[in-house]
PDB file of C-alpha atoms in Angstrom:
ATOM      1  CA  UNK A   1     -11.563  -6.802   7.455  1.00  0.00           C
ATOM      2  CA  UNK A   2     -11.931  -8.471   4.088  1.00  0.00           C
ATOM      3  CA  UNK A   3      -9.837  -7.565   1.070  1.00  0.00           C
ATOM      4  CA  UNK A   4     -11.548  -5.587  -1.657  1.00  0.00           C
ATOM      5  CA  UNK A   5     -12.530  -7.711  -4.657  1.00  0.00           C
ATOM      6  CA  UNK A   6     -10.703  -7.236  -7.942  1.00  0.00           C
ATOM      7  CA  UNK A   7     -10.570  -9.459 -11.027  1.00  0.00           C
ATOM      8  CA  UNK A   8      -7.418 -11.544 -11.032  1.00  0.00           C
ATOM      9  CA  UNK A   9      -6.521 -10.560 -14.570  1.00  0.00           C
ATOM     10  CA  UNK A  10      -7.540  -8.373 -17.478  1.00  0.00           C
ATOM     11  CA  UNK A  11      -6.036  -7.962 -20.918  1.00  0.00           C
ATOM     12  CA  UNK A  12      -6.245  -5.673 -23.886  1.00  0.00           C
ATOM     13  CA  UNK A  13      -4.485  -4.780 -27.109  1.00  0.00           C
ATOM     14  CA  UNK A  14      -2.437  -1.624 -27.586  1.00  0.00           C
ATOM     15  CA  UNK A  15      -4.689   1.359 -28.132  1.00  0.00           C
ATOM     16  CA  UNK A  16      -7.706  -0.249 -26.511  1.00  0.00           C
ATOM     17  CA  UNK A  17      -9.310   0.695 -23.196  1.00  0.00           C
ATOM     18  CA  UNK A  18      -9.717  -1.553 -20.190  1.00  0.00           C
ATOM     19  CA  UNK A  19     -11.500  -1.160 -16.873  1.00  0.00           C
ATOM     20  CA  UNK A  20     -10.591  -2.794 -13.566  1.00  0.00           C
ATOM     21  CA  UNK A  21     -13.268  -3.012 -10.895  1.00  0.00           C
ATOM     22  CA  UNK A  22     -12.813  -2.909  -7.133  1.00  0.00           C
ATOM     23  CA  UNK A  23     -15.753  -3.966  -4.989  1.00  0.00           C
ATOM     24  CA  UNK A  24     -16.044  -3.370  -1.279  1.00  0.00           C
ATOM     25  CA  UNK A  25     -18.790  -2.504   1.164  1.00  0.00           C
ATOM     26  CA  UNK A  26     -20.535   0.530   2.576  1.00  0.00           C
ATOM     27  CA  UNK A  27     -17.906   0.497   5.342  1.00  0.00           C
ATOM     28  CA  UNK A  28     -15.064   1.192   2.951  1.00  0.00           C
ATOM     29  CA  UNK A  29     -15.409   1.913  -0.797  1.00  0.00           C
ATOM     30  CA  UNK A  30     -19.056   2.905  -0.591  1.00  0.00           C
ATOM     31  CA  UNK A  31     -18.702   5.011   2.512  1.00  0.00           C
ATOM     32  CA  UNK A  32     -15.778   7.265   1.656  1.00  0.00           C
ATOM     33  CA  UNK A  33     -14.201   8.963  -1.332  1.00  0.00           C
ATOM     34  CA  UNK A  34     -10.792   7.696  -0.255  1.00  0.00           C
ATOM     35  CA  UNK A  35     -10.207   5.071  -2.927  1.00  0.00           C
ATOM     36  CA  UNK A  36      -6.721   4.927  -4.405  1.00  0.00           C
ATOM     37  CA  UNK A  37      -5.211   2.919  -7.242  1.00  0.00           C
ATOM     38  CA  UNK A  38      -1.607   1.714  -7.429  1.00  0.00           C
ATOM     39  CA  UNK A  39       0.504   0.315 -10.248  1.00  0.00           C
ATOM     40  CA  UNK A  40       3.251  -2.162  -9.464  1.00  0.00           C
ATOM     41  CA  UNK A  41       5.825  -3.361 -11.964  1.00  0.00           C
ATOM     42  CA  UNK A  42       7.836  -6.475 -11.049  1.00  0.00           C
ATOM     43  CA  UNK A  43      10.612  -5.719  -8.620  1.00  0.00           C
ATOM     44  CA  UNK A  44       9.436  -2.148  -8.088  1.00  0.00           C
ATOM     45  CA  UNK A  45       7.537  -0.415  -5.314  1.00  0.00           C
ATOM     46  CA  UNK A  46       3.901   0.470  -5.998  1.00  0.00           C
ATOM     47  CA  UNK A  47       3.171   3.860  -7.543  1.00  0.00           C
ATOM     48  CA  UNK A  48      -0.017   5.797  -6.907  1.00  0.00           C
ATOM     49  CA  UNK A  49      -1.993   6.401 -10.089  1.00  0.00           C
ATOM     50  CA  UNK A  50      -5.299   7.673  -8.668  1.00  0.00           C
ATOM     51  CA  UNK A  51      -6.294   9.102  -5.272  1.00  0.00           C
ATOM     52  CA  UNK A  52      -9.654  10.128  -3.830  1.00  0.00           C
ATOM     53  CA  UNK A  53     -11.531   8.031  -6.406  1.00  0.00           C
ATOM     54  CA  UNK A  54     -10.650  10.114  -9.443  1.00  0.00           C
ATOM     55  CA  UNK A  55      -7.727  12.475  -8.766  1.00  0.00           C
ATOM     56  CA  UNK A  56      -4.583  11.992 -10.819  1.00  0.00           C
ATOM     57  CA  UNK A  57      -1.320  12.938  -9.086  1.00  0.00           C
ATOM     58  CA  UNK A  58       1.035  15.190 -10.967  1.00  0.00           C
ATOM     59  CA  UNK A  59       2.983  13.232 -13.565  1.00  0.00           C
ATOM     60  CA  UNK A  60       0.434  10.466 -14.072  1.00  0.00           C
ATOM     61  CA  UNK A  61      -0.808  10.117 -17.635  1.00  0.00           C
ATOM     62  CA  UNK A  62      -4.331  11.348 -18.348  1.00  0.00           C
ATOM     63  CA  UNK A  63      -4.952   7.943 -19.917  1.00  0.00           C
ATOM     64  CA  UNK A  64      -5.657   6.800 -16.359  1.00  0.00           C
ATOM     65  CA  UNK A  65      -9.008   7.682 -14.805  1.00  0.00           C
ATOM     66  CA  UNK A  66     -11.027   6.570 -11.806  1.00  0.00           C
ATOM     67  CA  UNK A  67     -14.664   6.527 -10.817  1.00  0.00           C
ATOM     68  CA  UNK A  68     -17.011   5.065  -8.223  1.00  0.00           C
ATOM     69  CA  UNK A  69     -20.601   3.896  -8.103  1.00  0.00           C
ATOM     70  CA  UNK A  70     -21.985   2.591  -4.829  1.00  0.00           C
ATOM     71  CA  UNK A  71     -19.608   0.042  -3.342  1.00  0.00           C
ATOM     72  CA  UNK A  72     -17.608  -0.420  -6.549  1.00  0.00           C
ATOM     73  CA  UNK A  73     -14.725   1.710  -7.767  1.00  0.00           C
ATOM     74  CA  UNK A  74     -13.199   1.444 -11.210  1.00  0.00           C
ATOM     75  CA  UNK A  75      -9.902   2.244 -12.879  1.00  0.00           C
ATOM     76  CA  UNK A  76      -9.966   2.835 -16.625  1.00  0.00           C
ATOM     77  CA  UNK A  77      -6.864   2.905 -18.775  1.00  0.00           C
ATOM     78  CA  UNK A  78      -7.391   4.239 -22.272  1.00  0.00           C
ATOM     79  CA  UNK A  79      -5.019   3.986 -25.215  1.00  0.00           C
ATOM     80  CA  UNK A  80      -3.279   0.956 -23.734  1.00  0.00           C
ATOM     81  CA  UNK A  81       0.496   0.932 -24.054  1.00  0.00           C
ATOM     82  CA  UNK A  82       2.997  -1.851 -23.487  1.00  0.00           C
ATOM     83  CA  UNK A  83       4.366  -0.007 -20.445  1.00  0.00           C
ATOM     84  CA  UNK A  84       0.954  -0.276 -18.756  1.00  0.00           C
ATOM     85  CA  UNK A  85       1.460  -4.017 -18.291  1.00  0.00           C
ATOM     86  CA  UNK A  86       1.700  -4.378 -14.499  1.00  0.00           C
ATOM     87  CA  UNK A  87      -0.271  -5.313 -11.397  1.00  0.00           C
ATOM     88  CA  UNK A  88      -2.913  -2.852 -10.233  1.00  0.00           C
ATOM     89  CA  UNK A  89      -4.230  -2.581  -6.694  1.00  0.00           C
ATOM     90  CA  UNK A  90      -7.073  -0.564  -5.249  1.00  0.00           C
ATOM     91  CA  UNK A  91      -7.239   0.504  -1.628  1.00  0.00           C
ATOM     92  CA  UNK A  92      -9.754   2.253   0.583  1.00  0.00           C
ATOM     93  CA  UNK A  93     -10.024   3.928   3.936  1.00  0.00           C
ATOM     94  CA  UNK A  94     -12.454   2.109   6.223  1.00  0.00           C
ATOM     95  CA  UNK A  95     -14.947   2.987   8.938  1.00  0.00           C
ATOM     96  CA  UNK A  96     -12.550   1.650  11.600  1.00  0.00           C
ATOM     97  CA  UNK A  97      -9.758   4.051  10.527  1.00  0.00           C
ATOM     98  CA  UNK A  98      -7.836   1.278   8.834  1.00  0.00           C
ATOM     99  CA  UNK A  99      -6.797   0.688   5.228  1.00  0.00           C
ATOM    100  CA  UNK A 100      -7.781  -2.255   3.056  1.00  0.00           C
ATOM    101  CA  UNK A 101      -6.297  -3.312  -0.273  1.00  0.00           C
ATOM    102  CA  UNK A 102      -7.767  -5.274  -3.137  1.00  0.00           C
ATOM    103  CA  UNK A 103      -6.305  -8.608  -4.146  1.00  0.00           C
ATOM    104  CA  UNK A 104      -4.678  -7.118  -7.224  1.00  0.00           C
ATOM    105  CA  UNK A 105      -5.273  -7.384 -10.970  1.00  0.00           C
ATOM    106  CA  UNK A 106      -2.636  -8.410 -13.485  1.00  0.00           C
ATOM    107  CA  UNK A 107      -2.951  -6.391 -16.671  1.00  0.00           C
ATOM    108  CA  UNK A 108      -1.583  -8.010 -19.807  1.00  0.00           C
ATOM    109  CA  UNK A 109      -1.091  -5.920 -22.928  1.00  0.00           C
ATOM    110  CA  UNK A 110      -1.472  -8.340 -25.830  1.00  0.00           C
TER     111      UNK A 110
ATOM    112  CA  UNK B   1      12.360  14.615  -2.435  1.00  0.00           C
ATOM    113  CA  UNK B   2      11.069  12.420   0.353  1.00  0.00           C
ATOM    114  CA  UNK B   3      12.739   9.007   0.542  1.00  0.00           C
ATOM    115  CA  UNK B   4      12.055   5.986   2.728  1.00  0.00           C
ATOM    116  CA  UNK B   5      14.470   3.115   3.283  1.00  0.00           C
ATOM    117  CA  UNK B   6      13.769  -0.164   5.064  1.00  0.00           C
ATOM    118  CA  UNK B   7      16.459  -1.980   7.021  1.00  0.00           C
ATOM    119  CA  UNK B   8      16.591  -5.152   9.068  1.00  0.00           C
ATOM    120  CA  UNK B   9      17.309  -8.885   8.923  1.00  0.00           C
ATOM    121  CA  UNK B  10      16.321 -10.715   5.762  1.00  0.00           C
ATOM    122  CA  UNK B  11      15.935 -14.023   7.564  1.00  0.00           C
ATOM    123  CA  UNK B  12      13.949 -14.699  10.730  1.00  0.00           C
ATOM    124  CA  UNK B  13      13.361 -18.033  12.466  1.00  0.00           C
ATOM    125  CA  UNK B  14       9.833 -19.333  13.077  1.00  0.00           C
ATOM    126  CA  UNK B  15       8.301 -18.217  16.395  1.00  0.00           C
ATOM    127  CA  UNK B  16      10.760 -15.305  16.670  1.00  0.00           C
ATOM    128  CA  UNK B  17      10.109 -11.589  16.207  1.00  0.00           C
ATOM    129  CA  UNK B  18      10.547  -9.815  12.882  1.00  0.00           C
ATOM    130  CA  UNK B  19      12.000  -6.320  13.346  1.00  0.00           C
ATOM    131  CA  UNK B  20      12.333  -3.683  10.639  1.00  0.00           C
ATOM    132  CA  UNK B  21      13.193   0.008  10.689  1.00  0.00           C
ATOM    133  CA  UNK B  22      12.302   2.681   8.149  1.00  0.00           C
ATOM    134  CA  UNK B  23      14.513   5.752   7.845  1.00  0.00           C
ATOM    135  CA  UNK B  24      12.874   8.849   6.387  1.00  0.00           C
ATOM    136  CA  UNK B  25      15.012  11.404   4.562  1.00  0.00           C
ATOM    137  CA  UNK B  26      14.188  14.572   2.688  1.00  0.00           C
ATOM    138  CA  UNK B  27      11.408  15.473   5.116  1.00  0.00           C
ATOM    139  CA  UNK B  28      10.356  15.385   8.750  1.00  0.00           C
ATOM    140  CA  UNK B  29       8.604  12.435  10.301  1.00  0.00           C
ATOM    141  CA  UNK B  30       6.980  14.914  12.710  1.00  0.00           C
ATOM    142  CA  UNK B  31       4.483  16.099  10.147  1.00  0.00           C
ATOM    143  CA  UNK B  32       0.866  16.563  11.168  1.00  0.00           C
ATOM    144  CA  UNK B  33      -0.363  15.857   7.652  1.00  0.00           C
ATOM    145  CA  UNK B  34       0.566  12.209   7.321  1.00  0.00           C
ATOM    146  CA  UNK B  35       0.821   8.776   8.880  1.00  0.00           C
ATOM    147  CA  UNK B  36       3.730   6.369   8.528  1.00  0.00           C
ATOM    148  CA  UNK B  37       3.203   2.685   8.058  1.00  0.00           C
ATOM    149  CA  UNK B  38       3.975  -0.774   6.806  1.00  0.00           C
ATOM    150  CA  UNK B  39       2.536  -2.816   3.952  1.00  0.00           C
ATOM    151  CA  UNK B  40       3.622  -6.293   2.873  1.00  0.00           C
ATOM    152  CA  UNK B  41       3.298  -8.565  -0.134  1.00  0.00           C
ATOM    153  CA  UNK B  42       3.741 -12.332   0.308  1.00  0.00           C
ATOM    154  CA  UNK B  43       5.131 -14.179  -2.722  1.00  0.00           C
ATOM    155  CA  UNK B  44       2.464 -14.555  -5.383  1.00  0.00           C
ATOM    156  CA  UNK B  45      -0.115 -12.679  -3.344  1.00  0.00           C
ATOM    157  CA  UNK B  46      -1.507  -9.178  -3.087  1.00  0.00           C
ATOM    158  CA  UNK B  47      -0.678  -6.210  -0.911  1.00  0.00           C
ATOM    159  CA  UNK B  48      -1.652  -6.385   2.752  1.00  0.00           C
ATOM    160  CA  UNK B  49      -1.838  -3.320   4.965  1.00  0.00           C
ATOM    161  CA  UNK B  50      -0.148  -3.914   8.328  1.00  0.00           C
ATOM    162  CA  UNK B  51      -0.619  -0.632  10.144  1.00  0.00           C
ATOM    163  CA  UNK B  52       0.122   3.082  10.495  1.00  0.00           C
ATOM    164  CA  UNK B  53       1.458   5.425  13.157  1.00  0.00           C
ATOM    165  CA  UNK B  54       1.151   9.163  13.703  1.00  0.00           C
ATOM    166  CA  UNK B  55       4.323  10.980  14.769  1.00  0.00           C
ATOM    167  CA  UNK B  56       2.765  11.574  18.196  1.00  0.00           C
ATOM    168  CA  UNK B  57       2.357   7.819  18.664  1.00  0.00           C
ATOM    169  CA  UNK B  58      -1.249   7.000  17.770  1.00  0.00           C
ATOM    170  CA  UNK B  59      -1.378   3.648  15.994  1.00  0.00           C
ATOM    171  CA  UNK B  60      -3.793   1.863  13.674  1.00  0.00           C
ATOM    172  CA  UNK B  61      -3.403  -1.857  12.993  1.00  0.00           C
ATOM    173  CA  UNK B  62      -4.835  -4.493  10.672  1.00  0.00           C
ATOM    174  CA  UNK B  63      -7.256  -6.429  12.912  1.00  0.00           C
ATOM    175  CA  UNK B  64      -5.932  -9.743  11.594  1.00  0.00           C
ATOM    176  CA  UNK B  65      -2.387  -8.912  12.727  1.00  0.00           C
ATOM    177  CA  UNK B  66      -3.086  -6.654  15.699  1.00  0.00           C
ATOM    178  CA  UNK B  67      -2.232  -9.205  18.382  1.00  0.00           C
ATOM    179  CA  UNK B  68       1.289  -9.643  16.959  1.00  0.00           C
ATOM    180  CA  UNK B  69       2.172  -6.177  15.650  1.00  0.00           C
ATOM    181  CA  UNK B  70       3.798  -3.141  17.223  1.00  0.00           C
ATOM    182  CA  UNK B  71       4.675  -0.012  15.244  1.00  0.00           C
ATOM    183  CA  UNK B  72       6.698   2.683  16.988  1.00  0.00           C
ATOM    184  CA  UNK B  73       8.249   6.007  16.020  1.00  0.00           C
ATOM    185  CA  UNK B  74      11.512   7.730  16.961  1.00  0.00           C
ATOM    186  CA  UNK B  75      11.244  11.364  15.939  1.00  0.00           C
ATOM    187  CA  UNK B  76      14.812  12.137  17.064  1.00  0.00           C
ATOM    188  CA  UNK B  77      16.139   9.722  14.448  1.00  0.00           C
ATOM    189  CA  UNK B  78      13.408  10.374  11.843  1.00  0.00           C
ATOM    190  CA  UNK B  79      12.622   6.660  11.922  1.00  0.00           C
ATOM    191  CA  UNK B  80       9.726   4.336  12.586  1.00  0.00           C
ATOM    192  CA  UNK B  81       9.797   0.621  13.232  1.00  0.00           C
ATOM    193  CA  UNK B  82       7.810  -2.593  12.874  1.00  0.00           C
ATOM    194  CA  UNK B  83       7.844  -5.569  15.195  1.00  0.00           C
ATOM    195  CA  UNK B  84       5.867  -8.689  14.267  1.00  0.00           C
ATOM    196  CA  UNK B  85       5.936 -11.467  16.834  1.00  0.00           C
ATOM    197  CA  UNK B  86       5.518 -15.243  16.647  1.00  0.00           C
ATOM    198  CA  UNK B  87       6.261 -15.334  12.932  1.00  0.00           C
ATOM    199  CA  UNK B  88       5.564 -18.314  10.692  1.00  0.00           C
ATOM    200  CA  UNK B  89       6.320 -19.077   7.063  1.00  0.00           C
ATOM    201  CA  UNK B  90       3.112 -17.227   6.180  1.00  0.00           C
ATOM    202  CA  UNK B  91       4.828 -13.994   7.227  1.00  0.00           C
ATOM    203  CA  UNK B  92       7.433 -14.364   4.481  1.00  0.00           C
ATOM    204  CA  UNK B  93       6.934 -11.301   2.295  1.00  0.00           C
ATOM    205  CA  UNK B  94       8.336  -8.133   0.824  1.00  0.00           C
ATOM    206  CA  UNK B  95       7.819  -5.504   3.511  1.00  0.00           C
ATOM    207  CA  UNK B  96       7.355  -1.885   2.409  1.00  0.00           C
ATOM    208  CA  UNK B  97       7.451   1.164   4.616  1.00  0.00           C
ATOM    209  CA  UNK B  98       5.342   4.026   3.341  1.00  0.00           C
ATOM    210  CA  UNK B  99       3.788   7.407   3.995  1.00  0.00           C
ATOM    211  CA  UNK B 100       0.027   7.856   4.008  1.00  0.00           C
ATOM    212  CA  UNK B 101      -1.059  11.399   3.288  1.00  0.00           C
ATOM    213  CA  UNK B 102      -3.916  12.490   5.527  1.00  0.00           C
ATOM    214  CA  UNK B 103      -6.709  14.414   3.869  1.00  0.00           C
ATOM    215  CA  UNK B 104      -6.386  12.264   0.776  1.00  0.00           C
ATOM    216  CA  UNK B 105      -5.762   8.956   2.541  1.00  0.00           C
ATOM    217  CA  UNK B 106      -3.371   7.914  -0.188  1.00  0.00           C
ATOM    218  CA  UNK B 107      -0.049   6.106   0.240  1.00  0.00           C
ATOM    219  CA  UNK B 108       2.049   8.495  -1.779  1.00  0.00           C
ATOM    220  CA  UNK B 109       5.620   7.554  -0.871  1.00  0.00           C
ATOM    221  CA  UNK B 110       6.976   4.019  -0.636  1.00  0.00           C
ATOM    222  CA  UNK B 111      10.293   2.484   0.303  1.00  0.00           C
ATOM    223  CA  UNK B 112      11.867   0.091  -2.171  1.00  0.00           C
ATOM    224  CA  UNK B 113      10.790  -2.886  -0.076  1.00  0.00           C
ATOM    225  CA  UNK B 114      12.783  -5.563   1.706  1.00  0.00           C
ATOM    226  CA  UNK B 115      12.292  -9.314   1.496  1.00  0.00           C
ATOM    227  CA  UNK B 116      11.966 -11.052   4.827  1.00  0.00           C
ATOM    228  CA  UNK B 117      12.017 -14.840   4.810  1.00  0.00           C
ATOM    229  CA  UNK B 118      10.823 -16.865   7.782  1.00  0.00           C
ATOM    230  CA  UNK B 119      12.718 -20.136   7.873  1.00  0.00           C
ATOM    231  CA  UNK B 120      14.750 -22.229  10.243  1.00  0.00           C
TER     232      UNK B 120
END
């Protein structure tokens, strides 16, 4: 299985909005609403920010939102804050009952 | 609060078998609503899913690692384990144990991660 495709890096200024894309195939992202997004700060374990394409777990800021169109899912962070600077990973359930991650996107808050 | 903790050697020699154990506390590993699994992150690279196991023993593996991986569960100890055979330097990574919640297919609980280095 091939990794989902994410941009290597994105950046934005405090207060701005950014969007990270995650492109897969009809066998993963496009075929199921089981896309999740994770935030990972250096030296820390990943933390789930979005599940099932657009659901925010309890405790996650409403500045984080998710969506999907066809084989591409997206994570949008509005009102960027310094603490949002981290790596972000998408993942999806697949047609072979496995899980696939994206390559990760480094978010820099300028 | 559910907690997961990895344990095992931090250094493994090339061609040998990497063995890690994850101890689950604050909840039962014999839950029908989740899978337990392993994810790794090589230095400077992204996350890679290794595989999952259901408490009853059903396993799901990354096709690229399947020939070398075994995940097992010990419900009496509330633990599950990873064995990765014939390791090379490319298997050097932070290894995370984690819980995948069925129904949502989201990895909602993670261990802190343990660095395993493959070197002679």
